[in-house]
C-alpha cells in the first residue's frame, strides 16, 4: 500500500490543537469534507463516532486509526493528523494519542478496507516513523514524510 494513493497534502495536519477525542474527530471530519465535495462533515463524524462506540481505534503507543465506511465515499480517503497535546482516546494501553490516521472507505470495499488497515498498523508499528511524525512541525513535511517512508 502506498499512502499517496489515499492521502493528499490537504489532508495532513501537523500539531492540531486537540482537547478531546470528540473535538479532534469533529475537526478532522470538517477537514475531509472541505477537501471532498461529495462528503459531508456530519456524516463523516457520525460514522466515526459510531465506529468508536464499537470499540476504540486507539492502538496504543499514542497511535489511533479511526476508520469507518461512508455511503457517499467514492474512494478510500485518509487523513494524517498529529496533535500538539496528546488526548485520551480510550486506547487499549490507556496512553493518550498524538498521532491519528483517519480512514474513510466506500461501503462496498471490504477487502481493501482490511488490507489498508493492516498496512497502516504495520507502518505505525515502526518507532522511527512515529518519532519522525511526532517531531514534524509542518503539515507539508508531514505529508512528504508519510508518502516517502
PDB file of C-alpha atoms in Angstrom, residues 1 65 67 103 112-122:
ATOM      1  CA  UNK A   1       0.000   0.000   0.000  1.00  0.00           C
ATOM      2  CA  UNK A  65      -6.594   4.750  13.370  1.00  0.00           C
ATOM      3  CA  UNK A  67     -11.908   4.273  10.424  1.00  0.00           C
ATOM      4  CA  UNK A 103      -9.561   6.273   7.155  1.00  0.00           C
ATOM      5  CA  UNK A 112      -9.466  -3.120   0.531  1.00  0.00           C
ATOM      6  CA  UNK A 113     -10.524  -1.737   3.919  1.00  0.00           C
ATOM      7  CA  UNK A 114      -8.892  -4.642   5.732  1.00  0.00           C
ATOM      8  CA  UNK A 115      -5.735  -4.511   3.601  1.00  0.00           C
ATOM      9  CA  UNK A 116      -5.257  -0.788   4.176  1.00  0.00           C
ATOM     10  CA  UNK A 117      -5.862  -1.158   7.922  1.00  0.00           C
ATOM     11  CA  UNK A 118      -3.284  -3.942   8.110  1.00  0.00           C
ATOM     12  CA  UNK A 119      -0.765  -1.844   6.164  1.00  0.00           C
ATOM     13  CA  UNK A 120      -1.354   1.165   8.409  1.00  0.00           C
ATOM     14  CA  UNK A 121      -0.993  -0.907  11.572  1.00  0.00           C
ATOM     15  CA  UNK A 122       2.333  -2.240  10.284  1.00  0.00           C
TER      16      UNK A 122
END
